[in-house]
Amino acid sequence: MMYLAAEHFVRSPQWLWYILFYFLFAGLAGGSYAIATLLRLSGDPRDEPAARIGFYVSLVTTVLCPILLTADLGVSWARFWHMLVDVTPGDTGLNFKYWSPMSIGAWALLVFGFFAFVSAAEAWLSDRRGSPLVPLLLNRMFNVIGAALAIFLASYTGVLLSVSNQPVWSDTWSLGGLFLASGLSGAAALIAFLMRYRPEAAFSLSRLHQAGGYFAALELALIIVFFVTVGAAGTLPRLLPWLALWALAVAGIAASLVMARGHMRMQASGGSAVLTRVRLDTLVVSLLVLLGVLALRAAVIFSAQ
Amino acid sequence: MATIKAGEEYGFFTDTSVCIGCKACEVACKEWNQLEGNNPTFLADSFDNTGSLDAQNWRHVKFIEQVPDKSATTGNGSAWLMMSDVCKHCKHASCMEVCPTGAIIRTEFNTVFIQQDVCNGCRNCIAACPYGVIGMNQQTGTAHKCTLCYDRLQGGLEPACAKACPTQSIQFGPLADLQQAADVRLATLHSQGMNQAQLYGRDDKVYGGLNAFFLLMDKPETYGLPNADNAKLPSRNDLGGYVGAAITAALAVVGGLVAFRRRVTG
Ligand code: SF4
Ligand code: SF4
């Protein structure tokens, strides 16, 4: 059979800066909630300070999401709630189209916002009391449900791009996974960065770097899948103007991998896996990773428009 | 034309073989729909200074230059393909599929219509429409495109473009009648040896059939239209996208659990 390249005759939706930063914060919000939950699941109470950083990050970044989405609507901003409620005269009701990621995403953001708020509030009250507020088991169950939503939030933005007829975006199935992996990797970097403001959280630092390395490896694998699938569709030339952004994304991944390797070696060689403070290398790597996470999304968004 | 009745399917049959590129359709559309038009620009693209369909241009006459190297024999010359492009009012409409607000509806005339009081300007429909039809009106903050003159149909009038077209390149009517007319026209052209003539969107191979379908004088791609192999709905990527994300999620959770597992530390 003759190979047929994908053809596109579409207009660009002009999803630019607001959407870029929405995608960034959705990835970080979902990623940090998922990481915080995984830290709690480790069962070691000494991971709790790091987990609580994760829940705080998750709430702050989640709050930014609807603000950016609403700002992106321009003069129609006051109609943001039309995402959830169909106001068609004579046919009003709730909007929920499971086949439209934007429709599910609006609900996911709302419901996840509740989980992010409750978890951050619980972390804050526990911090103030000095002891856990809610029995751990109950908390974990709540967190696991929240983490499922968090993972959805971090990944659906990629699926949303693919569920279109735009070049590049609709030529690959890898974007949901790619945004999730990079959101997790960015969240791990951000939590590590913030540990400098909460020294007792540094107990989890080494393992957080290790997890960050795994997430970065997944991200790298998915970048390869992305290039292969887009190449097969014949839309690879569209990626070329944005190679500098891809290079930034890969630099962030490389930094994360090098850091993880160092910490895994340290653990394997019997050295203490417990660091007592956040060193300069963590700060530099965290910034590189976060820059890479932003660059990756920018490269994907701009290559179609 | 017979009375226009709600509950019946209506559409356009645009026969590009008789289009003379006069742009009367563009003008009539702007006039009726009170579209200001974009600022005039010189595009140096054949006779086209409209550029593309967008929020201000709901009809766009495309000029596809095919000037032959050698001069043609009398009566057989063809230097341009001309086509008055428009929203296709797809039976399986990509725009409607993804619209999260329910703003895009099918009317009682089986046309695709964007309700201006419901749309919130998210632009998902623009990302989805495979024909580049929809544009954002910056003043209203909503998505705009051809309404197939919904207001005129409700008043029993045919759409302005079809009314203005001097060559009947744009024909309006009940879909079944238009399909029949198209079949007859295609047979005539084939009998005249114009075997390149083909119908686009007449059957269900492209988006389940188009209410605004075309007779083309070349391949669809030449006119900037996706062929049947490329005419796919956005939802084709739902499954792959979510499965890819789910596999990534499973691997990431395992990675996280391995990394965070409890360690015995001195
Ligand atoms: S041509 Fe585009 S705007 Fe018109 S109905 Fe089809 S998908 Fe929607
Ligand atoms: S811009 Fe309007 S019509 Fe288009 S998808 Fe969004 S809400 Fe629907």
Coordinates of C-alpha atoms and ligand atoms in Angstrom, one line a residue:
Chain A
M1 CA 0.0 0.0 0.0
M2 CA 1.3 3.4 -0.8
Y3 CA 2.2 5.5 2.2
L4 CA -0.2 8.4 2.6
A5 CA 1.0 11.4 4.6
A6 CA -1.5 13.2 6.8
E7 CA -2.9 16.3 5.1
H8 CA -4.1 19.3 7.1
F9 CA -6.0 22.3 5.8
V10 CA -7.0 23.7 9.2
R11 CA -6.8 27.1 10.8
S12 CA -4.9 27.5 14.0
P13 CA -6.9 28.0 17.2
Q14 CA -4.4 30.6 18.4
W15 CA -3.9 28.9 21.8
L16 CA -0.9 30.8 22.9
W17 CA 0.6 32.1 26.2
Y18 CA -2.3 31.6 28.6
I19 CA -2.8 28.1 27.3
L20 CA 1.0 27.4 27.5
F21 CA 1.0 28.4 31.1
Y22 CA -2.2 26.6 31.8
F23 CA -0.7 23.4 30.4
L24 CA 2.4 24.0 32.6
F25 CA 0.4 24.5 35.8
A26 CA -2.0 21.7 35.1
G27 CA 1.0 19.4 34.7
L28 CA 2.7 20.7 37.9
A29 CA -0.6 20.6 39.9
G30 CA -1.4 17.0 38.9
G31 CA 2.2 15.9 39.1
S32 CA 2.8 17.3 42.6
Y33 CA -0.5 15.8 44.0
A34 CA 0.4 12.4 42.6
I35 CA 4.0 12.6 44.0
A36 CA 2.7 13.7 47.4
T37 CA 0.3 10.7 47.4
L38 CA 3.1 8.3 46.4
L39 CA 5.2 9.7 49.2
R40 CA 2.4 9.1 51.7
L41 CA 2.0 5.6 50.4
S42 CA 5.7 4.9 51.2
G43 CA 4.5 4.5 54.8
D44 CA 7.4 6.4 56.3
P45 CA 6.3 9.3 58.5
R46 CA 9.5 11.1 57.7
D47 CA 8.2 11.5 54.1
E48 CA 5.3 13.5 55.4
P49 CA 6.9 17.0 55.2
A50 CA 7.8 16.4 51.5
A51 CA 4.3 15.1 50.9
R52 CA 2.8 18.3 52.4
I53 CA 5.0 20.5 50.2
G54 CA 3.5 18.5 47.3
F55 CA -0.1 19.2 48.4
Y56 CA 0.6 22.9 48.9
V57 CA 2.2 23.2 45.4
S58 CA -0.7 21.4 44.0
L59 CA -3.3 23.8 45.5
V60 CA -1.4 26.9 44.4
T61 CA -0.9 25.7 40.8
T62 CA -4.5 24.4 40.6
V63 CA -5.8 27.9 41.6
L64 CA -3.9 29.4 38.7
C65 CA -5.4 27.1 36.1
P66 CA -9.0 28.5 35.9
I67 CA -7.6 32.0 36.0
L68 CA -5.5 31.4 32.9
L69 CA -8.3 29.5 31.1
T70 CA -10.7 32.3 31.8
A71 CA -8.3 35.0 30.7
D72 CA -7.8 33.0 27.4
L73 CA -11.5 33.5 26.6
G74 CA -10.9 37.2 26.0
V75 CA -14.1 39.3 26.0
S76 CA -16.2 36.2 26.6
W77 CA -14.4 35.5 29.9
A78 CA -17.6 35.9 31.9
R79 CA -19.0 32.8 30.0
F80 CA -16.3 30.5 31.4
W81 CA -19.1 28.5 33.2
H82 CA -20.6 27.6 29.8
M83 CA -18.0 24.8 29.8
L84 CA -20.1 23.1 32.5
V85 CA -23.6 24.3 31.8
D86 CA -25.3 24.2 28.5
V87 CA -27.4 27.4 28.2
T88 CA -29.0 26.5 24.8
P89 CA -32.5 28.0 25.0
G90 CA -35.0 25.2 25.5
D91 CA -32.2 22.6 26.0
T92 CA -30.4 23.7 29.2
G93 CA -28.6 21.2 31.3
L94 CA -25.1 20.1 32.3
N95 CA -22.4 19.7 29.6
F96 CA -20.5 16.5 29.6
K97 CA -19.1 15.1 26.4
Y98 CA -16.8 12.2 27.3
W99 CA -15.4 12.2 23.8
S100 CA -14.3 15.9 24.0
P101 CA -11.2 16.2 26.3
M102 CA -12.0 19.9 26.8
S103 CA -15.4 19.0 28.2
I104 CA -14.1 16.3 30.6
G105 CA -11.1 18.5 31.5
A106 CA -13.3 21.3 32.7
W107 CA -15.0 18.9 35.1
A108 CA -11.8 17.2 36.1
L109 CA -10.3 20.6 37.0
L110 CA -13.3 21.4 39.1
V111 CA -13.4 18.1 41.0
F112 CA -9.6 18.0 41.3
G113 CA -9.7 21.5 42.7
F114 CA -11.8 20.2 45.6
F115 CA -9.3 17.4 46.3
A116 CA -6.3 19.8 46.0
F117 CA -8.0 22.2 48.4
V118 CA -9.0 19.6 51.0
S119 CA -5.6 17.9 50.9
A120 CA -3.7 21.2 51.2
A121 CA -6.0 22.4 54.0
E122 CA -5.5 19.1 55.8
A123 CA -1.7 19.4 55.4
W124 CA -1.9 23.0 56.7
L125 CA -4.0 22.1 59.8
S126 CA -1.8 19.1 60.5
D127 CA 1.3 21.4 60.2
R128 CA -0.2 23.8 62.7
R129 CA -1.3 21.1 65.2
G130 CA 2.0 19.3 64.8
S131 CA 0.3 15.9 64.3
P132 CA -1.8 14.4 61.5
L133 CA -5.4 15.7 61.6
V134 CA -7.0 12.8 59.8
P135 CA -6.3 9.0 60.4
L136 CA -3.6 8.0 57.8
L137 CA -5.7 5.3 56.2
L138 CA -8.6 7.6 55.5
N139 CA -6.2 10.2 54.2
R140 CA -4.6 7.8 51.9
M141 CA -7.8 6.7 50.4
F142 CA -8.8 10.3 49.7
N143 CA -5.4 10.9 48.3
V144 CA -5.5 7.9 46.0
I145 CA -8.8 9.1 44.4
G146 CA -7.3 12.7 44.2
A147 CA -4.1 11.3 42.6
A148 CA -6.2 9.5 39.9
L149 CA -7.8 12.9 39.1
A150 CA -4.4 14.5 39.3
I151 CA -2.9 12.1 36.7
F152 CA -5.9 12.9 34.5
L153 CA -5.4 16.6 34.8
A154 CA -1.7 16.4 34.0
S155 CA -2.3 14.2 30.9
Y156 CA -5.6 15.2 29.4
T157 CA -4.2 18.5 28.0
G158 CA -2.0 16.4 25.7
V159 CA -5.0 14.3 24.6
L160 CA -6.9 17.6 24.0
L161 CA -4.4 18.7 21.5
S162 CA -4.5 15.3 19.7
V163 CA -8.3 15.3 19.6
S164 CA -8.3 17.9 16.8
N165 CA -7.4 18.0 13.2
Q166 CA -4.2 20.1 13.7
P167 CA -0.9 19.1 12.1
V168 CA 1.5 17.5 14.6
W169 CA -1.0 17.4 17.5
S170 CA -3.4 15.1 15.8
D171 CA -0.6 13.0 14.1
T172 CA 0.5 11.4 17.4
W173 CA -1.0 9.5 20.3
S174 CA 1.9 10.3 22.6
L175 CA 1.0 13.8 23.9
G176 CA -1.1 12.7 26.8
G177 CA 1.7 10.4 28.2
L178 CA 4.3 13.0 27.3
F179 CA 2.6 15.8 29.2
L180 CA 2.0 13.5 32.2
A181 CA 5.7 12.3 32.4
S182 CA 7.0 15.9 32.0
G183 CA 4.4 17.2 34.6
L184 CA 5.6 14.6 37.1
S185 CA 9.2 15.3 36.4
G186 CA 8.6 19.1 36.8
A187 CA 6.7 18.5 40.0
A188 CA 9.5 16.4 41.4
A189 CA 11.9 19.2 40.6
L190 CA 9.7 21.9 42.1
I191 CA 9.1 20.0 45.3
A192 CA 12.9 19.4 45.6
F193 CA 13.5 23.1 45.0
L194 CA 11.0 24.0 47.7
M195 CA 12.6 21.7 50.3
R196 CA 15.1 24.4 51.0
Y197 CA 12.4 26.2 52.8
R198 CA 11.4 23.2 54.8
P199 CA 14.7 21.5 55.9
E200 CA 13.0 18.4 57.5
A201 CA 11.6 17.5 54.1
A202 CA 15.1 16.9 52.9
F203 CA 14.8 13.3 54.2
S204 CA 12.9 12.5 51.0
L205 CA 15.2 14.4 48.7
S206 CA 17.4 11.6 47.5
R207 CA 14.4 9.4 46.6
L208 CA 12.6 12.3 45.0
H209 CA 15.6 12.8 42.7
Q210 CA 15.5 9.0 41.9
A211 CA 11.7 9.3 41.1
G212 CA 12.4 12.4 39.0
G213 CA 14.9 10.4 37.1
Y214 CA 12.4 7.7 36.3
F215 CA 9.8 10.3 35.2
A216 CA 12.5 12.0 33.0
A217 CA 13.4 8.6 31.4
L218 CA 9.7 8.1 30.6
E219 CA 9.5 11.6 29.1
L220 CA 12.5 10.9 27.0
A221 CA 11.1 7.7 25.7
L222 CA 7.8 9.5 24.8
I223 CA 9.7 12.3 23.1
I224 CA 11.2 9.6 20.8
V225 CA 7.7 8.1 20.2
F226 CA 6.4 11.6 19.5
F227 CA 9.1 12.3 16.8
V228 CA 8.6 8.8 15.3
T229 CA 4.8 9.2 15.1
V230 CA 5.0 12.7 13.7
G231 CA 7.7 11.7 11.3
A232 CA 5.5 8.8 10.1
A233 CA 2.6 11.3 9.4
G234 CA 4.9 13.5 7.4
T235 CA 4.6 16.6 9.5
L236 CA 8.1 16.5 11.0
P237 CA 9.2 19.7 9.1
R238 CA 6.9 21.7 11.4
L239 CA 9.0 20.8 14.4
L240 CA 12.2 22.2 12.9
P241 CA 11.8 25.9 13.8
W242 CA 11.4 24.9 17.4
L243 CA 14.4 22.7 17.8
A244 CA 16.0 25.1 20.3
L245 CA 13.0 24.5 22.6
W246 CA 13.3 20.7 22.2
A247 CA 17.0 21.1 23.1
L248 CA 16.0 22.9 26.3
A249 CA 13.5 20.1 27.1
V250 CA 16.2 17.4 26.5
A251 CA 18.7 19.4 28.7
G252 CA 16.2 19.3 31.5
I253 CA 15.7 15.6 31.1
A254 CA 19.5 15.0 31.0
A255 CA 20.0 17.1 34.2
S256 CA 17.3 15.1 35.9
L257 CA 18.8 11.8 34.8
V258 CA 22.4 12.8 35.9
M259 CA 21.1 13.8 39.3
A260 CA 19.1 10.6 39.8
R261 CA 22.0 8.5 38.8
G262 CA 24.3 10.3 41.3
H263 CA 21.8 9.7 44.1
M264 CA 21.1 6.1 43.2
R265 CA 24.9 5.4 43.2
M266 CA 25.2 7.1 46.5
Q267 CA 22.4 4.8 47.9
A268 CA 23.9 1.7 46.3
S269 CA 27.4 2.4 47.6
G270 CA 25.9 2.2 51.1
G271 CA 26.2 6.0 51.6
S272 CA 23.5 7.7 53.4
A273 CA 20.4 8.1 51.3
V274 CA 19.3 10.9 53.6
L275 CA 20.5 14.3 52.8
T276 CA 20.1 16.9 55.5
R277 CA 19.9 19.9 53.2
V278 CA 19.2 21.0 49.7
R279 CA 22.4 21.8 47.9
L280 CA 23.1 24.1 45.0
D281 CA 23.1 21.2 42.5
T282 CA 19.4 20.5 43.4
L283 CA 18.5 24.1 42.8
V284 CA 20.3 24.3 39.5
V285 CA 18.8 20.9 38.3
S286 CA 15.3 21.9 39.4
L287 CA 15.4 25.1 37.5
L288 CA 16.7 23.3 34.4
V289 CA 14.0 20.7 34.6
L290 CA 11.2 23.3 35.1
L291 CA 12.5 25.3 32.1
G292 CA 12.6 22.1 30.1
V293 CA 9.0 21.3 31.1
L294 CA 7.9 24.7 29.9
A295 CA 10.0 24.5 26.7
L296 CA 8.5 21.1 25.9
R297 CA 5.0 22.4 26.0
A298 CA 5.9 25.5 24.1
A299 CA 7.6 23.4 21.4
V300 CA 4.4 21.2 21.0
I301 CA 2.0 24.1 21.1
F302 CA 3.8 26.4 18.7
S303 CA 4.7 23.7 16.2
A304 CA 1.1 23.4 15.0
Q305 CA 0.3 27.1 14.9
Chain B
M1 CA -38.1 27.3 -5.4
A2 CA -40.5 25.3 -3.3
T3 CA -41.3 26.4 0.2
I4 CA -38.5 25.9 2.7
K5 CA -39.8 23.6 5.5
A6 CA -38.4 22.9 8.9
G7 CA -37.6 19.2 9.4
E8 CA -36.2 18.8 5.9
E9 CA -32.6 18.6 5.0
Y10 CA -31.1 21.5 3.0
G11 CA -27.7 22.3 1.7
F12 CA -25.6 23.7 -1.1
F13 CA -24.4 22.0 -4.3
T14 CA -21.4 24.1 -5.5
D15 CA -20.6 23.2 -9.1
T16 CA -17.0 24.5 -9.5
S17 CA -17.1 23.8 -13.3
V18 CA -19.2 26.8 -13.9
C19 CA -17.8 29.2 -11.3
I20 CA -16.4 32.3 -13.0
G21 CA -14.7 33.8 -9.9
C22 CA -16.9 36.9 -9.8
K23 CA -17.1 36.8 -6.0
A24 CA -20.8 37.9 -6.0
C25 CA -21.3 35.2 -3.4
E26 CA -18.7 36.8 -1.1
V27 CA -20.3 40.2 -1.5
A28 CA -23.9 39.0 -1.0
C29 CA -22.9 37.0 2.1
K30 CA -21.2 40.0 3.7
E31 CA -24.1 42.3 2.8
W32 CA -26.8 40.0 4.3
N33 CA -24.8 38.9 7.3
Q34 CA -23.5 42.4 8.0
L35 CA -19.9 41.3 7.9
E36 CA -17.5 44.2 7.8
G37 CA -14.8 42.2 6.1
N38 CA -11.1 42.4 7.0
N39 CA -8.9 45.3 6.1
P40 CA -8.1 45.1 2.3
T41 CA -4.8 43.5 1.6
F42 CA -3.0 42.6 -1.6
L43 CA -2.1 38.9 -1.4
A44 CA -0.5 38.6 -4.8
D45 CA -2.2 35.2 -4.9
S46 CA -3.8 35.0 -8.3
F47 CA -7.1 36.9 -8.2
D48 CA -7.6 36.1 -4.5
N49 CA -7.3 38.9 -2.0
T50 CA -9.7 37.3 0.5
G51 CA -7.2 34.7 1.6
S52 CA -9.3 32.3 3.6
L53 CA -12.5 31.6 5.2
D54 CA -12.7 33.2 8.7
A55 CA -14.9 35.2 11.0
Q56 CA -15.5 37.9 8.3
N57 CA -15.5 35.6 5.2
W58 CA -18.1 32.9 5.2
R59 CA -17.7 32.4 1.4
H60 CA -14.3 32.5 -0.1
V61 CA -13.6 32.1 -3.8
K62 CA -10.4 30.1 -4.3
F63 CA -8.3 30.6 -7.4
I64 CA -6.1 27.6 -8.2
E65 CA -3.8 28.6 -11.0
Q66 CA -3.1 25.9 -13.6
V67 CA -1.7 27.9 -16.5
P68 CA -0.5 25.3 -19.0
D69 CA 2.9 25.5 -20.6
K70 CA 1.5 25.2 -24.1
S71 CA -1.5 27.1 -25.3
A72 CA -4.6 25.1 -25.4
T73 CA -6.8 24.4 -28.4
T74 CA -9.9 26.6 -28.7
G75 CA -12.5 25.6 -26.1
N76 CA -10.2 23.4 -24.1
G77 CA -8.2 26.0 -22.2
S78 CA -8.2 26.1 -18.5
A79 CA -6.0 28.4 -16.5
W80 CA -7.7 28.4 -13.2
L81 CA -9.8 26.2 -11.1
M82 CA -12.3 28.4 -9.2
M83 CA -14.3 27.3 -6.2
S84 CA -16.5 29.2 -3.9
D85 CA -15.6 27.6 -0.6
V86 CA -17.9 27.5 2.4
C87 CA -18.7 25.6 5.6
K88 CA -19.6 22.1 4.5
H89 CA -22.3 21.6 7.2
C90 CA -20.8 18.1 7.7
K91 CA -23.1 15.3 8.7
H92 CA -20.4 14.2 11.2
A93 CA -19.1 17.6 12.1
S94 CA -15.7 17.8 13.7
C95 CA -16.5 21.3 15.2
M96 CA -19.7 20.1 16.8
E97 CA -18.0 16.9 18.1
V98 CA -15.4 18.8 20.3
C99 CA -17.4 22.0 21.2
P100 CA -17.6 21.8 25.1
T101 CA -20.4 24.3 25.6
G102 CA -23.0 22.8 23.3
A103 CA -22.9 26.1 21.3
I104 CA -22.8 24.2 18.0
I105 CA -26.1 22.6 17.1
R106 CA -27.9 21.1 14.1
T107 CA -30.8 23.2 13.1
E108 CA -34.2 22.1 12.0
F109 CA -32.9 22.4 8.4
N110 CA -30.1 19.9 9.3
T111 CA -27.4 22.6 9.0
V112 CA -24.6 23.3 11.5
F113 CA -25.1 26.5 13.4
I114 CA -23.0 28.2 16.2
Q115 CA -25.3 29.8 18.8
Q116 CA -23.6 33.2 19.6
D117 CA -25.2 33.4 23.0
V118 CA -23.8 30.1 24.1
C119 CA -20.3 30.1 22.5
N120 CA -17.6 31.2 25.0
G121 CA -14.7 31.6 22.6
C122 CA -12.6 28.6 23.6
R123 CA -11.6 27.9 20.0
N124 CA -11.8 24.2 20.2
C125 CA -13.9 24.1 17.1
I126 CA -11.3 26.0 15.2
A127 CA -8.7 23.4 16.1
A128 CA -11.1 20.7 14.9
C129 CA -12.6 21.9 11.7
P130 CA -10.7 20.1 9.0
Y131 CA -11.6 22.8 6.4
G132 CA -10.3 25.9 8.2
V133 CA -13.8 27.4 8.2
I134 CA -14.3 28.9 11.6
G135 CA -12.8 32.2 12.8
M136 CA -12.9 34.2 16.0
N137 CA -14.7 37.5 16.0
Q138 CA -12.6 39.6 18.4
Q139 CA -15.4 42.0 19.1
T140 CA -17.9 39.4 20.2
G141 CA -15.3 36.9 21.5
T142 CA -17.2 34.1 19.8
A143 CA -16.6 31.7 16.9
H144 CA -18.2 32.7 13.5
K145 CA -18.9 30.8 10.3
C146 CA -21.5 30.4 7.6
T147 CA -24.9 29.9 9.1
L148 CA -26.4 28.7 5.8
C149 CA -28.4 31.8 6.2
Y150 CA -30.4 30.3 9.1
D151 CA -32.4 33.5 9.5
R152 CA -33.3 33.6 5.8
L153 CA -34.3 29.9 5.8
Q154 CA -36.6 30.6 8.8
G155 CA -38.1 33.4 6.8
G156 CA -38.5 31.1 3.8
L157 CA -35.7 32.7 1.7
E158 CA -32.8 30.9 0.1
P159 CA -29.3 31.8 1.2
A160 CA -27.9 35.1 -0.1
C161 CA -24.9 33.6 -1.9
A162 CA -27.0 31.1 -3.9
K163 CA -29.4 33.9 -4.8
A164 CA -26.6 36.1 -6.0
C165 CA -24.6 33.5 -8.0
P166 CA -25.0 34.5 -11.6
T167 CA -23.9 31.1 -13.1
Q168 CA -25.7 28.8 -10.6
S169 CA -22.4 27.5 -9.5
I170 CA -24.0 27.7 -6.0
Q171 CA -27.3 25.9 -5.9
F172 CA -29.5 25.7 -2.8
G173 CA -32.3 23.3 -2.1
P174 CA -33.4 20.1 -0.4
L175 CA -30.4 17.8 -0.2
A176 CA -31.9 14.9 -2.1
D177 CA -32.8 17.2 -5.0
L178 CA -29.3 18.7 -5.0
Q179 CA -27.7 15.2 -5.0
Q180 CA -29.8 14.2 -8.0
A181 CA -28.9 17.4 -9.9
A182 CA -25.2 16.7 -9.1
D183 CA -25.4 13.2 -10.4
V184 CA -26.9 14.4 -13.7
R185 CA -24.3 17.1 -14.0
L186 CA -21.4 14.7 -13.3
A187 CA -22.8 12.3 -16.0
T188 CA -22.9 15.2 -18.5
L189 CA -19.3 16.2 -17.8
H190 CA -18.1 12.6 -18.0
S191 CA -19.9 12.2 -21.3
Q192 CA -18.1 15.3 -22.6
G193 CA -14.8 13.6 -21.8
M194 CA -14.1 15.6 -18.6
N195 CA -13.3 12.5 -16.6
Q196 CA -11.5 14.4 -13.9
A197 CA -14.8 15.8 -12.7
Q198 CA -15.8 14.3 -9.4
L199 CA -18.2 14.9 -6.6
Y200 CA -16.9 15.7 -3.1
G201 CA -19.1 15.1 -0.1
R202 CA -22.0 13.8 -2.1
D203 CA -21.8 10.3 -0.5
D204 CA -20.9 9.4 3.0
K205 CA -17.1 8.9 2.5
V206 CA -16.2 12.3 3.7
Y207 CA -17.6 13.1 7.2
G208 CA -20.7 11.1 6.7
G209 CA -21.6 13.3 3.7
L210 CA -21.6 17.0 3.4
N211 CA -24.7 19.2 3.3
A212 CA -22.7 21.6 1.3
F213 CA -21.0 19.4 -1.3
F214 CA -19.1 20.1 -4.4
L215 CA -18.4 19.2 -8.0
L216 CA -14.6 19.4 -8.4
M217 CA -12.6 19.4 -11.6
D218 CA -9.5 17.9 -9.9
K219 CA -8.5 16.0 -6.9
P220 CA -9.8 17.3 -3.5
E221 CA -6.3 18.1 -2.3
T222 CA -5.8 20.5 -5.2
Y223 CA -8.6 22.6 -3.8
G224 CA -7.2 22.3 -0.2
L225 CA -9.8 19.7 0.8
P226 CA -8.8 16.5 2.6
N227 CA -9.5 13.4 0.6
A228 CA -11.6 10.5 2.0
D229 CA -8.5 8.9 3.5
N230 CA -7.6 12.0 5.4
A231 CA -11.1 13.1 6.4
K232 CA -11.1 11.9 10.0
L233 CA -13.0 13.1 13.1
P234 CA -10.9 14.4 16.0
S235 CA -12.3 11.7 18.3
R236 CA -10.2 9.1 16.4
N237 CA -7.4 10.1 18.8
D238 CA -9.3 9.8 22.0
L239 CA -8.5 6.1 22.5
G240 CA -4.8 6.3 21.6
G241 CA -4.3 9.4 23.6
Y242 CA -5.8 8.0 26.7
V243 CA -4.3 4.6 26.4
G244 CA -0.9 6.2 25.9
A245 CA -1.5 8.3 29.0
A246 CA -2.7 5.3 31.0
I247 CA 0.3 3.3 30.2
T248 CA 2.6 6.2 31.1
A249 CA 0.6 6.6 34.4
A250 CA 1.0 3.0 35.3
L251 CA 4.8 3.1 34.6
A252 CA 5.2 6.4 36.5
V253 CA 3.3 5.0 39.5
V254 CA 5.5 1.9 39.6
G255 CA 8.6 4.1 39.2
G256 CA 7.3 6.4 42.1
L257 CA 6.6 3.4 44.4
V258 CA 10.0 1.9 43.7
A259 CA 11.8 5.2 44.3
F260 CA 9.8 6.0 47.5
R261 CA 9.7 2.5 49.0
R262 CA 10.6 2.5 52.6
R263 CA 14.4 2.3 53.2
V264 CA 16.0 1.1 56.3
T265 CA 18.4 3.9 57.1
G266 CA 21.0 4.0 59.8
Ligands
SF4_1 S1 -16.9 22.5 7.6 FE1 -16.0 22.8 9.6 S2 -17.3 24.3 10.5 FE2 -18.5 23.5 8.8 S3 -19.7 21.8 9.8 FE3 -17.8 20.9 9.0 S4 -16.4 20.9 10.7 FE4 -18.0 22.3 11.2
SF4_2 S1 -15.4 28.6 20.3 FE1 -17.6 28.5 20.7 S2 -18.4 27.2 19.1 FE2 -16.2 26.9 19.1 S3 -15.9 25.1 20.5 FE3 -15.7 26.9 21.8 S4 -17.7 27.2 22.6 FE4 -17.9 25.8 20.9

